[in-house]
Amino acid sequence: MPDWAWTLAGVLGGLLLCWLVLMAALWTTCPDELRLRELLRLLPDVLRLVRRLAGDGTLPRGVRVRLWLLLAYLAFPIDLVPDFVPVLGHADDAIVVALVLRSVVRRAGADAIDRHWPGTPDGLAALRRASRL
């Protein structure tokens, strides 16, 4: 087998291994069905929240970059996990949103979420429960 074929096989094998590790990480952080349902119900408000946070110049640049990358990921039609994969197929967007929001709270504080939340106080409480903020 030519050298380039071995290189290609190694790169593809590495990508597959990285994807499998990511799937394992998503599976372990997967919210239970109740929290997932709450997050999906809050999706319009969560999208507005992420957009507002991404545009807030008072937040650290790394946080805003993360949020813009999240918006791009949500807008992109190709998911990390194809929709035909049971449980994780439809949950990957909610999981990724929850993980990014947790990182935003760790870096910028929970008051940033409170300040930009566009929905009801009950919706904010549901978001906090669903994403463990």
Tab-separated table of N, CA, C and O in Angstrom:
chain	number	residue	atom	x	y	z
A	1	MET	N	0.846	-1.165	0.000
A	1	MET	CA	0.000	0.000	0.000
A	1	MET	C	0.901	1.240	0.000
A	1	MET	O	1.854	1.313	0.758
A	2	PRO	N	0.563	2.269	-0.815
A	2	PRO	CA	1.394	3.479	-0.879
A	2	PRO	C	1.358	4.260	0.441
A	2	PRO	O	0.431	4.140	1.236
A	3	ASP	N	2.379	5.093	0.623
A	3	ASP	CA	2.482	5.886	1.850
A	3	ASP	C	1.292	6.813	2.052
A	3	ASP	O	0.825	6.987	3.177
A	4	TRP	N	0.800	7.429	0.980
A	4	TRP	CA	-0.321	8.349	1.117
A	4	TRP	C	-1.576	7.621	1.607
A	4	TRP	O	-2.386	8.200	2.323
A	5	ALA	N	-1.740	6.374	1.239
A	5	ALA	CA	-2.905	5.602	1.678
A	5	ALA	C	-2.828	5.335	3.182
A	5	ALA	O	-3.839	5.382	3.885
A	6	TRP	N	-1.623	5.040	3.685
A	6	TRP	CA	-1.452	4.840	5.119
A	6	TRP	C	-1.730	6.140	5.882
A	6	TRP	O	-2.345	6.132	6.941
A	7	THR	N	-1.276	7.239	5.314
A	7	THR	CA	-1.520	8.543	5.935
A	7	THR	C	-3.016	8.839	5.978
A	7	THR	O	-3.548	9.266	7.007
A	8	LEU	N	-3.695	8.614	4.871
A	8	LEU	CA	-5.135	8.840	4.795
A	8	LEU	C	-5.874	7.941	5.790
A	8	LEU	O	-6.777	8.395	6.504
A	9	ALA	N	-5.482	6.678	5.866
A	9	ALA	CA	-6.112	5.743	6.805
A	9	ALA	C	-5.879	6.205	8.252
A	9	ALA	O	-6.785	6.128	9.087
A	10	GLY	N	-4.690	6.687	8.553
A	10	GLY	CA	-4.391	7.184	9.893
A	10	GLY	C	-5.216	8.405	10.248
A	10	GLY	O	-5.740	8.519	11.364
A	11	VAL	N	-5.351	9.336	9.302
A	11	VAL	CA	-6.143	10.550	9.539
A	11	VAL	C	-7.611	10.179	9.741
A	11	VAL	O	-8.258	10.658	10.679
A	12	LEU	N	-8.156	9.321	8.889
A	12	LEU	CA	-9.547	8.907	9.026
A	12	LEU	C	-9.779	8.142	10.327
A	12	LEU	O	-10.786	8.340	11.003
A	13	GLY	N	-8.840	7.287	10.689
A	13	GLY	CA	-8.943	6.565	11.955
A	13	GLY	C	-8.907	7.514	13.147
A	13	GLY	O	-9.659	7.351	14.112
A	14	GLY	N	-8.040	8.519	13.085
A	14	GLY	CA	-7.968	9.515	14.150
A	14	GLY	C	-9.256	10.316	14.264
A	14	GLY	O	-9.733	10.584	15.369
A	15	LEU	N	-9.818	10.710	13.126
A	15	LEU	CA	-11.088	11.445	13.142
A	15	LEU	C	-12.213	10.589	13.722
A	15	LEU	O	-13.032	11.076	14.508
A	16	LEU	N	-12.239	9.318	13.349
A	16	LEU	CA	-13.251	8.414	13.886
A	16	LEU	C	-13.099	8.263	15.398
A	16	LEU	O	-14.077	8.301	16.145
A	17	LEU	N	-11.876	8.119	15.855
A	17	LEU	CA	-11.628	8.004	17.291
A	17	LEU	C	-12.061	9.270	18.033
A	17	LEU	O	-12.705	9.188	19.085
A	18	CYS	N	-11.746	10.436	17.472
A	18	CYS	CA	-12.170	11.705	18.093
A	18	CYS	C	-13.689	11.798	18.149
A	18	CYS	O	-14.261	12.233	19.156
A	19	TRP	N	-14.367	11.375	17.084
A	19	TRP	CA	-15.823	11.414	17.040
A	19	TRP	C	-16.399	10.484	18.104
A	19	TRP	O	-17.353	10.835	18.799
A	20	LEU	N	-15.834	9.293	18.256
A	20	LEU	CA	-16.311	8.348	19.263
A	20	LEU	C	-16.121	8.893	20.679
A	20	LEU	O	-16.993	8.733	21.542
A	21	VAL	N	-14.998	9.550	20.929
A	21	VAL	CA	-14.776	10.169	22.236
A	21	VAL	C	-15.801	11.276	22.478
A	21	VAL	O	-16.351	11.404	23.577
A	22	LEU	N	-16.074	12.069	21.455
A	22	LEU	CA	-17.080	13.121	21.570
A	22	LEU	C	-18.450	12.524	21.862
A	22	LEU	O	-19.189	13.032	22.704
A	23	MET	N	-18.810	11.442	21.190
A	23	MET	CA	-20.099	10.792	21.431
A	23	MET	C	-20.191	10.288	22.869
A	23	MET	O	-21.221	10.430	23.524
A	24	ALA	N	-19.109	9.737	23.370
A	24	ALA	CA	-19.097	9.263	24.758
A	24	ALA	C	-19.273	10.442	25.720
A	24	ALA	O	-20.024	10.344	26.701
A	25	ALA	N	-18.621	11.548	25.432
A	25	ALA	CA	-18.753	12.736	26.286
A	25	ALA	C	-20.174	13.281	26.236
A	25	ALA	O	-20.744	13.651	27.270
A	26	LEU	N	-20.763	13.332	25.054
A	26	LEU	CA	-22.143	13.809	24.936
A	26	LEU	C	-23.098	12.868	25.648
A	26	LEU	O	-24.056	13.297	26.294
A	27	TRP	N	-22.863	11.576	25.548
A	27	TRP	CA	-23.738	10.600	26.187
A	27	TRP	C	-23.713	10.763	27.704
A	27	TRP	O	-24.743	10.693	28.361
A	28	THR	N	-22.535	11.005	28.258
A	28	THR	CA	-22.440	11.137	29.715
A	28	THR	C	-23.020	12.451	30.210
A	28	THR	O	-23.468	12.521	31.345
A	29	THR	N	-23.017	13.491	29.380
A	29	THR	CA	-23.578	14.778	29.793
A	29	THR	C	-25.008	14.968	29.322
A	29	THR	O	-25.591	16.016	29.565
A	30	CYS	N	-25.557	13.969	28.658
A	30	CYS	CA	-26.905	14.074	28.102
A	30	CYS	C	-27.919	14.349	29.205
A	30	CYS	O	-27.999	13.606	30.177
A	31	PRO	N	-28.702	15.424	29.064
A	31	PRO	CA	-29.717	15.699	30.074
A	31	PRO	C	-30.820	14.645	30.005
A	31	PRO	O	-31.061	14.067	28.954
A	32	ASP	N	-31.482	14.394	31.139
A	32	ASP	CA	-32.566	13.430	31.111
A	32	ASP	C	-33.704	13.970	30.246
A	32	ASP	O	-33.700	15.123	29.824
A	33	GLU	N	-34.689	13.132	29.980
A	33	GLU	CA	-35.738	13.484	29.027
A	33	GLU	C	-36.521	14.720	29.457
A	33	GLU	O	-36.868	15.557	28.633
A	34	LEU	N	-36.773	14.868	30.753
A	34	LEU	CA	-37.512	16.028	31.236
A	34	LEU	C	-36.740	17.316	30.976
A	34	LEU	O	-37.278	18.287	30.452
A	35	ARG	N	-35.459	17.347	31.325
A	35	ARG	CA	-34.655	18.550	31.083
A	35	ARG	C	-34.525	18.815	29.598
A	35	ARG	O	-34.540	19.963	29.157
A	36	LEU	N	-34.379	17.777	28.799
A	36	LEU	CA	-34.262	17.945	27.355
A	36	LEU	C	-35.543	18.547	26.790
A	36	LEU	O	-35.498	19.464	25.970
A	37	ARG	N	-36.682	18.078	27.240
A	37	ARG	CA	-37.960	18.605	26.769
A	37	ARG	C	-38.100	20.082	27.153
A	37	ARG	O	-38.572	20.895	26.373
A	38	GLU	N	-37.656	20.434	28.371
A	38	GLU	CA	-37.698	21.834	28.803
A	38	GLU	C	-36.829	22.706	27.906
A	38	GLU	O	-37.235	23.793	27.486
A	39	LEU	N	-35.615	22.229	27.605
A	39	LEU	CA	-34.717	23.003	26.741
A	39	LEU	C	-35.303	23.198	25.352
A	39	LEU	O	-35.222	24.284	24.782
A	40	LEU	N	-35.900	22.149	24.792
A	40	LEU	CA	-36.471	22.268	23.452
A	40	LEU	C	-37.652	23.229	23.437
A	40	LEU	O	-37.843	23.965	22.475
A	41	ARG	N	-38.427	23.263	24.505
A	41	ARG	CA	-39.555	24.187	24.596
A	41	ARG	C	-39.066	25.636	24.681
A	41	ARG	O	-39.725	26.565	24.229
A	42	LEU	N	-37.901	25.820	25.269
A	42	LEU	CA	-37.342	27.162	25.453
A	42	LEU	C	-36.478	27.613	24.281
A	42	LEU	O	-35.875	28.678	24.342
A	43	LEU	N	-36.391	26.808	23.246
A	43	LEU	CA	-35.453	27.072	22.152
A	43	LEU	C	-35.521	28.491	21.584
A	43	LEU	O	-34.480	29.128	21.440
A	44	PRO	N	-36.705	29.053	21.268
A	44	PRO	CA	-36.714	30.430	20.730
A	44	PRO	C	-36.082	31.443	21.687
A	44	PRO	O	-35.300	32.300	21.268
A	45	ASP	N	-36.416	31.340	22.985
A	45	ASP	CA	-35.838	32.261	23.960
A	45	ASP	C	-34.341	32.026	24.124
A	45	ASP	O	-33.566	32.973	24.286
A	46	VAL	N	-33.920	30.776	24.073
A	46	VAL	CA	-32.497	30.458	24.210
A	46	VAL	C	-31.715	31.021	23.031
A	46	VAL	O	-30.619	31.567	23.203
A	47	LEU	N	-32.268	30.918	21.824
A	47	LEU	CA	-31.583	31.483	20.646
A	47	LEU	C	-31.441	33.001	20.772
A	47	LEU	O	-30.385	33.552	20.454
A	48	ARG	N	-32.497	33.665	21.235
A	48	ARG	CA	-32.398	35.122	21.437
A	48	ARG	C	-31.385	35.443	22.527
A	48	ARG	O	-30.620	36.406	22.420
A	49	LEU	N	-31.348	34.631	23.589
A	49	LEU	CA	-30.378	34.819	24.665
A	49	LEU	C	-28.952	34.704	24.132
A	49	LEU	O	-28.103	35.560	24.410
A	50	VAL	N	-28.695	33.661	23.363
A	50	VAL	CA	-27.340	33.452	22.830
A	50	VAL	C	-26.958	34.608	21.918
A	50	VAL	O	-25.834	35.115	21.982
A	51	ARG	N	-27.866	35.077	21.095
A	51	ARG	CA	-27.588	36.205	20.186
A	51	ARG	C	-27.285	37.476	20.987
A	51	ARG	O	-26.360	38.204	20.687
A	52	ARG	N	-28.071	37.726	22.024
A	52	ARG	CA	-27.838	38.915	22.854
A	52	ARG	C	-26.507	38.834	23.592
A	52	ARG	O	-25.777	39.820	23.688
A	53	LEU	N	-26.206	37.659	24.127
A	53	LEU	CA	-24.932	37.481	24.826
A	53	LEU	C	-23.757	37.650	23.863
A	53	LEU	O	-22.746	38.260	24.210
A	54	ALA	N	-23.892	37.119	22.649
A	54	ALA	CA	-22.813	37.212	21.667
A	54	ALA	C	-22.547	38.656	21.258
A	54	ALA	O	-21.420	39.017	20.917
A	55	GLY	N	-23.569	39.487	21.306
A	55	GLY	CA	-23.407	40.886	20.927
A	55	GLY	C	-23.039	41.818	22.073
A	55	GLY	O	-22.847	43.010	21.860
A	56	ASP	N	-22.937	41.284	23.275
A	56	ASP	CA	-22.634	42.104	24.455
A	56	ASP	C	-21.139	42.370	24.522
A	56	ASP	O	-20.347	41.479	24.813
A	57	GLY	N	-20.756	43.592	24.276
A	57	GLY	CA	-19.339	43.969	24.272
A	57	GLY	C	-18.687	43.963	25.641
A	57	GLY	O	-17.464	44.028	25.741
A	58	THR	N	-19.476	43.870	26.711
A	58	THR	CA	-18.898	43.842	28.056
A	58	THR	C	-18.410	42.452	28.459
A	58	THR	O	-17.665	42.329	29.421
A	59	LEU	N	-18.846	41.431	27.725
A	59	LEU	CA	-18.404	40.068	28.029
A	59	LEU	C	-17.014	39.835	27.454
A	59	LEU	O	-16.634	40.467	26.453
A	60	PRO	N	-16.251	38.952	28.061
A	60	PRO	CA	-14.911	38.647	27.528
A	60	PRO	C	-14.989	38.147	26.080
A	60	PRO	O	-15.950	37.491	25.686
A	61	ARG	N	-13.973	38.477	25.319
A	61	ARG	CA	-13.945	38.135	23.897
A	61	ARG	C	-14.082	36.627	23.661
A	61	ARG	O	-14.795	36.194	22.760
A	62	GLY	N	-13.427	35.815	24.476
A	62	GLY	CA	-13.509	34.363	24.322
A	62	GLY	C	-14.928	33.848	24.485
A	62	GLY	O	-15.349	32.923	23.778
A	63	VAL	N	-15.673	34.446	25.387
A	63	VAL	CA	-17.073	34.053	25.594
A	63	VAL	C	-17.891	34.389	24.359
A	63	VAL	O	-18.683	33.584	23.876
A	64	ARG	N	-17.700	35.592	23.851
A	64	ARG	CA	-18.460	35.996	22.655
A	64	ARG	C	-18.113	35.146	21.452
A	64	ARG	O	-18.998	34.778	20.678
A	65	VAL	N	-16.838	34.796	21.298
A	65	VAL	CA	-16.437	33.926	20.183
A	65	VAL	C	-17.124	32.575	20.321
A	65	VAL	O	-17.645	32.025	19.341
A	66	ARG	N	-17.130	32.017	21.528
A	66	ARG	CA	-17.819	30.746	21.773
A	66	ARG	C	-19.289	30.825	21.379
A	66	ARG	O	-19.845	29.904	20.782
A	67	LEU	N	-19.920	31.924	21.750
A	67	LEU	CA	-21.343	32.082	21.454
A	67	LEU	C	-21.604	32.230	19.954
A	67	LEU	O	-22.578	31.679	19.425
A	68	TRP	N	-20.747	32.966	19.249
A	68	TRP	CA	-20.900	33.085	17.796
A	68	TRP	C	-20.674	31.733	17.119
A	68	TRP	O	-21.381	31.385	16.158
A	69	LEU	N	-19.710	30.968	17.613
A	69	LEU	CA	-19.496	29.622	17.077
A	69	LEU	C	-20.704	28.726	17.341
A	69	LEU	O	-21.080	27.912	16.491
A	70	LEU	N	-21.322	28.893	18.498
A	70	LEU	CA	-22.536	28.136	18.806
A	70	LEU	C	-23.650	28.494	17.833
A	70	LEU	O	-24.340	27.612	17.310
A	71	LEU	N	-23.837	29.779	17.580
A	71	LEU	CA	-24.869	30.201	16.618
A	71	LEU	C	-24.597	29.635	15.232
A	71	LEU	O	-25.518	29.190	14.544
A	72	ALA	N	-23.332	29.636	14.829
A	72	ALA	CA	-22.984	29.072	13.523
A	72	ALA	C	-23.274	27.571	13.495
A	72	ALA	O	-23.805	27.051	12.503
A	73	TYR	N	-22.938	26.875	14.582
A	73	TYR	CA	-23.213	25.438	14.653
A	73	TYR	C	-24.708	25.157	14.558
A	73	TYR	O	-25.138	24.244	13.852
A	74	LEU	N	-25.510	25.955	15.250
A	74	LEU	CA	-26.951	25.747	15.221
A	74	LEU	C	-27.541	26.057	13.853
A	74	LEU	O	-28.524	25.430	13.444
A	75	ALA	N	-26.957	26.997	13.142
A	75	ALA	CA	-27.457	27.355	11.816
A	75	ALA	C	-27.005	26.366	10.743
A	75	ALA	O	-27.670	26.218	9.714
A	76	PHE	N	-25.904	25.686	10.973
A	76	PHE	CA	-25.343	24.755	9.992
A	76	PHE	C	-26.207	23.502	9.935
A	76	PHE	O	-26.550	22.944	10.981
A	77	PRO	N	-26.571	23.041	8.745
A	77	PRO	CA	-27.499	21.897	8.649
A	77	PRO	C	-26.897	20.543	9.030
A	77	PRO	O	-27.634	19.594	9.256
A	78	ILE	N	-25.599	20.442	9.140
A	78	ILE	CA	-24.969	19.164	9.467
A	78	ILE	C	-24.668	19.147	10.961
A	78	ILE	O	-24.039	20.048	11.494
A	79	ASP	N	-25.139	18.107	11.648
A	79	ASP	CA	-24.946	17.980	13.085
A	79	ASP	C	-23.758	17.083	13.402
A	79	ASP	O	-23.309	16.301	12.572
A	80	LEU	N	-23.283	17.183	14.643
A	80	LEU	CA	-22.248	16.261	15.123
A	80	LEU	C	-22.765	14.837	15.144
A	80	LEU	O	-22.046	13.896	14.861
A	81	VAL	N	-24.027	14.692	15.509
A	81	VAL	CA	-24.658	13.382	15.583
A	81	VAL	C	-25.820	13.378	14.594
A	81	VAL	O	-26.729	14.192	14.713
A	82	PRO	N	-25.815	12.473	13.619
A	82	PRO	CA	-26.935	12.420	12.667
A	82	PRO	C	-28.256	12.166	13.391
A	82	PRO	O	-28.304	11.507	14.426
A	83	ASP	N	-29.339	12.705	12.839
A	83	ASP	CA	-30.637	12.621	13.499
A	83	ASP	C	-31.168	11.194	13.633
A	83	ASP	O	-32.051	10.942	14.444
A	84	PHE	N	-30.657	10.252	12.855
A	84	PHE	CA	-31.161	8.880	12.959
A	84	PHE	C	-30.559	8.105	14.131
A	84	PHE	O	-30.997	7.003	14.433
A	85	VAL	N	-29.564	8.679	14.817
A	85	VAL	CA	-28.979	8.029	15.992
A	85	VAL	C	-29.957	8.177	17.153
A	85	VAL	O	-30.348	9.292	17.492
A	86	PRO	N	-30.375	7.071	17.771
A	86	PRO	CA	-31.357	7.154	18.858
A	86	PRO	C	-30.865	8.039	20.003
A	86	PRO	O	-29.690	8.062	20.323
A	87	VAL	N	-31.758	8.735	20.605
A	87	VAL	CA	-31.580	9.622	21.749
A	87	VAL	C	-30.689	10.816	21.413
A	87	VAL	O	-31.129	11.949	21.459
A	88	LEU	N	-29.447	10.589	21.074
A	88	LEU	CA	-28.520	11.697	20.835
A	88	LEU	C	-28.760	12.415	19.517
A	88	LEU	O	-28.342	13.553	19.354
A	89	GLY	N	-29.431	11.773	18.575
A	89	GLY	CA	-29.634	12.383	17.266
A	89	GLY	C	-30.318	13.734	17.327
A	89	GLY	O	-29.917	14.675	16.651
A	90	HIS	N	-31.345	13.829	18.148
A	90	HIS	CA	-32.071	15.092	18.268
A	90	HIS	C	-31.626	15.896	19.470
A	90	HIS	O	-31.989	17.058	19.623
A	91	ALA	N	-30.852	15.283	20.346
A	91	ALA	CA	-30.475	15.950	21.585
A	91	ALA	C	-29.139	16.681	21.491
A	91	ALA	O	-28.820	17.474	22.370
A	92	ASP	N	-28.375	16.457	20.435
A	92	ASP	CA	-27.023	17.028	20.402
A	92	ASP	C	-27.036	18.549	20.434
A	92	ASP	O	-26.205	19.154	21.100
A	93	ASP	N	-27.989	19.185	19.763
A	93	ASP	CA	-28.046	20.647	19.791
A	93	ASP	C	-28.310	21.154	21.209
A	93	ASP	O	-27.663	22.092	21.670
A	94	ALA	N	-29.270	20.534	21.892
A	94	ALA	CA	-29.583	20.951	23.260
A	94	ALA	C	-28.400	20.728	24.186
A	94	ALA	O	-28.113	21.563	25.051
A	95	ILE	N	-27.690	19.636	24.002
A	95	ILE	CA	-26.535	19.338	24.844
A	95	ILE	C	-25.431	20.362	24.608
A	95	ILE	O	-24.832	20.886	25.554
A	96	VAL	N	-25.168	20.662	23.351
A	96	VAL	CA	-24.122	21.631	23.024
A	96	VAL	C	-24.487	23.009	23.575
A	96	VAL	O	-23.642	23.704	24.146
A	97	VAL	N	-25.756	23.411	23.446
A	97	VAL	CA	-26.195	24.698	23.993
A	97	VAL	C	-25.993	24.725	25.505
A	97	VAL	O	-25.467	25.701	26.057
A	98	ALA	N	-26.396	23.659	26.188
A	98	ALA	CA	-26.255	23.609	27.647
A	98	ALA	C	-24.786	23.694	28.057
A	98	ALA	O	-24.439	24.415	29.001
A	99	LEU	N	-23.914	22.978	27.345
A	99	LEU	CA	-22.489	23.016	27.684
A	99	LEU	C	-21.892	24.402	27.467
A	99	LEU	O	-21.116	24.894	28.288
A	100	VAL	N	-22.263	25.057	26.373
A	100	VAL	CA	-21.748	26.405	26.102
A	100	VAL	C	-22.279	27.395	27.140
A	100	VAL	O	-21.521	28.232	27.640
A	101	LEU	N	-23.561	27.291	27.488
A	101	LEU	CA	-24.107	28.206	28.492
A	101	LEU	C	-23.444	27.999	29.851
A	101	LEU	O	-23.184	28.969	30.571
A	102	ARG	N	-23.145	26.763	30.198
A	102	ARG	CA	-22.416	26.520	31.452
A	102	ARG	C	-21.049	27.179	31.425
A	102	ARG	O	-20.605	27.770	32.403
A	103	SER	N	-20.363	27.093	30.272
A	103	SER	CA	-19.043	27.713	30.186
A	103	SER	C	-19.150	29.239	30.242
A	103	SER	O	-18.288	29.907	30.798
A	104	VAL	N	-20.220	29.791	29.675
A	104	VAL	CA	-20.443	31.238	29.735
A	104	VAL	C	-20.658	31.669	31.179
A	104	VAL	O	-20.091	32.672	31.628
A	105	VAL	N	-21.458	30.918	31.922
A	105	VAL	CA	-21.718	31.259	33.321
A	105	VAL	C	-20.437	31.167	34.141
A	105	VAL	O	-20.170	32.027	34.979
A	106	ARG	N	-19.620	30.147	33.890
A	106	ARG	CA	-18.355	30.025	34.627
A	106	ARG	C	-17.439	31.203	34.350
A	106	ARG	O	-16.736	31.688	35.228
A	107	ARG	N	-17.426	31.700	33.133
A	107	ARG	CA	-16.490	32.764	32.746
A	107	ARG	C	-17.054	34.163	32.991
A	107	ARG	O	-16.352	35.045	33.439
A	108	ALA	N	-18.356	34.354	32.659
A	108	ALA	CA	-18.930	35.701	32.712
A	108	ALA	C	-19.871	35.902	33.892
A	108	ALA	O	-20.216	37.043	34.205
A	109	GLY	N	-20.304	34.840	34.527
A	109	GLY	CA	-21.205	34.963	35.667
A	109	GLY	C	-22.661	34.766	35.277
A	109	GLY	O	-23.056	35.014	34.138
A	110	ALA	N	-23.442	34.317	36.249
A	110	ALA	CA	-24.864	34.059	36.019
A	110	ALA	C	-25.646	35.341	35.756
A	110	ALA	O	-26.693	35.318	35.119
A	111	ASP	N	-25.140	36.478	36.239
A	111	ASP	CA	-25.855	37.736	36.019
A	111	ASP	C	-25.932	38.098	34.536
A	111	ASP	O	-26.869	38.774	34.116
A	112	ALA	N	-24.985	37.637	33.736
A	112	ALA	CA	-25.048	37.892	32.284
A	112	ALA	C	-26.261	37.189	31.681
A	112	ALA	O	-26.963	37.760	30.839
A	113	ILE	N	-26.525	35.969	32.129
A	113	ILE	CA	-27.699	35.235	31.645
A	113	ILE	C	-28.969	35.956	32.108
A	113	ILE	O	-29.884	36.166	31.311
A	114	ASP	N	-29.011	36.346	33.366
A	114	ASP	CA	-30.182	37.046	33.905
A	114	ASP	C	-30.436	38.351	33.155
A	114	ASP	O	-31.579	38.687	32.843
A	115	ARG	N	-29.378	39.074	32.883
A	115	ARG	CA	-29.484	40.389	32.238
A	115	ARG	C	-30.030	40.287	30.817
A	115	ARG	O	-30.773	41.156	30.367
A	116	HIS	N	-29.694	39.223	30.101
A	116	HIS	CA	-30.070	39.111	28.688
A	116	HIS	C	-31.236	38.160	28.424
A	116	HIS	O	-31.625	37.987	27.272
A	117	TRP	N	-31.777	37.521	29.449
A	117	TRP	CA	-32.855	36.554	29.236
A	117	TRP	C	-34.092	37.259	28.676
A	117	TRP	O	-34.631	38.179	29.300
A	118	PRO	N	-34.594	36.834	27.495
A	118	PRO	CA	-35.724	37.517	26.863
A	118	PRO	C	-37.095	36.988	27.278
A	118	PRO	O	-38.105	37.588	26.955
A	119	GLY	N	-37.130	35.871	27.987
A	119	GLY	CA	-38.401	35.226	28.307
A	119	GLY	C	-38.894	35.534	29.707
A	119	GLY	O	-38.492	36.498	30.348
A	120	THR	N	-39.751	34.656	30.176
A	120	THR	CA	-40.371	34.814	31.489
A	120	THR	C	-39.429	34.331	32.595
A	120	THR	O	-38.504	33.561	32.325
A	121	PRO	N	-39.687	34.753	33.826
A	121	PRO	CA	-38.889	34.226	34.943
A	121	PRO	C	-39.009	32.701	35.080
A	121	PRO	O	-38.046	32.021	35.431
A	122	ASP	N	-40.196	32.159	34.782
A	122	ASP	CA	-40.361	30.704	34.822
A	122	ASP	C	-39.502	30.027	33.762
A	122	ASP	O	-38.945	28.961	33.985
A	123	GLY	N	-39.397	30.665	32.602
A	123	GLY	CA	-38.545	30.127	31.538
A	123	GLY	C	-37.082	30.141	31.943
A	123	GLY	O	-36.340	29.192	31.665
A	124	LEU	N	-36.655	31.194	32.608
A	124	LEU	CA	-35.271	31.281	33.090
A	124	LEU	C	-35.006	30.200	34.134
A	124	LEU	O	-33.952	29.552	34.115
A	125	ALA	N	-35.979	29.985	35.024
A	125	ALA	CA	-35.818	28.929	36.025
A	125	ALA	C	-35.733	27.560	35.348
A	125	ALA	O	-34.924	26.713	35.747
A	126	ALA	N	-36.533	27.344	34.311
A	126	ALA	CA	-36.484	26.079	33.576
A	126	ALA	C	-35.141	25.912	32.866
A	126	ALA	O	-34.574	24.810	32.837
A	127	LEU	N	-34.619	27.007	32.308
A	127	LEU	CA	-33.306	26.946	31.656
A	127	LEU	C	-32.224	26.594	32.670
A	127	LEU	O	-31.352	25.770	32.400
A	128	ARG	N	-32.293	27.195	33.833
A	128	ARG	CA	-31.304	26.894	34.883
A	128	ARG	C	-31.375	25.420	35.292
A	128	ARG	O	-30.346	24.784	35.468
A	129	ARG	N	-32.592	24.887	35.449
A	129	ARG	CA	-32.740	23.470	35.805
A	129	ARG	C	-32.243	22.571	34.697
A	129	ARG	O	-31.523	21.601	34.934
A	130	ALA	N	-32.622	22.893	33.462
A	130	ALA	CA	-32.323	22.013	32.332
A	130	ALA	C	-30.822	21.967	32.039
A	130	ALA	O	-30.279	20.925	31.679
A	131	SER	N	-30.157	23.090	32.179
A	131	SER	CA	-28.724	23.107	31.846
A	131	SER	C	-27.843	23.146	33.078
A	131	SER	O	-26.646	23.370	32.978
A	132	ARG	N	-28.452	22.948	34.240
A	132	ARG	CA	-27.712	22.895	35.517
A	132	ARG	C	-26.890	24.159	35.757
A	132	ARG	O	-25.719	24.074	36.147
A	133	LEU	N	-27.465	25.289	35.503
A	133	LEU	CA	-26.760	26.558	35.724
A	133	LEU	C	-26.822	26.933	37.186
A	133	LEU	O	-27.794	26.758	37.836
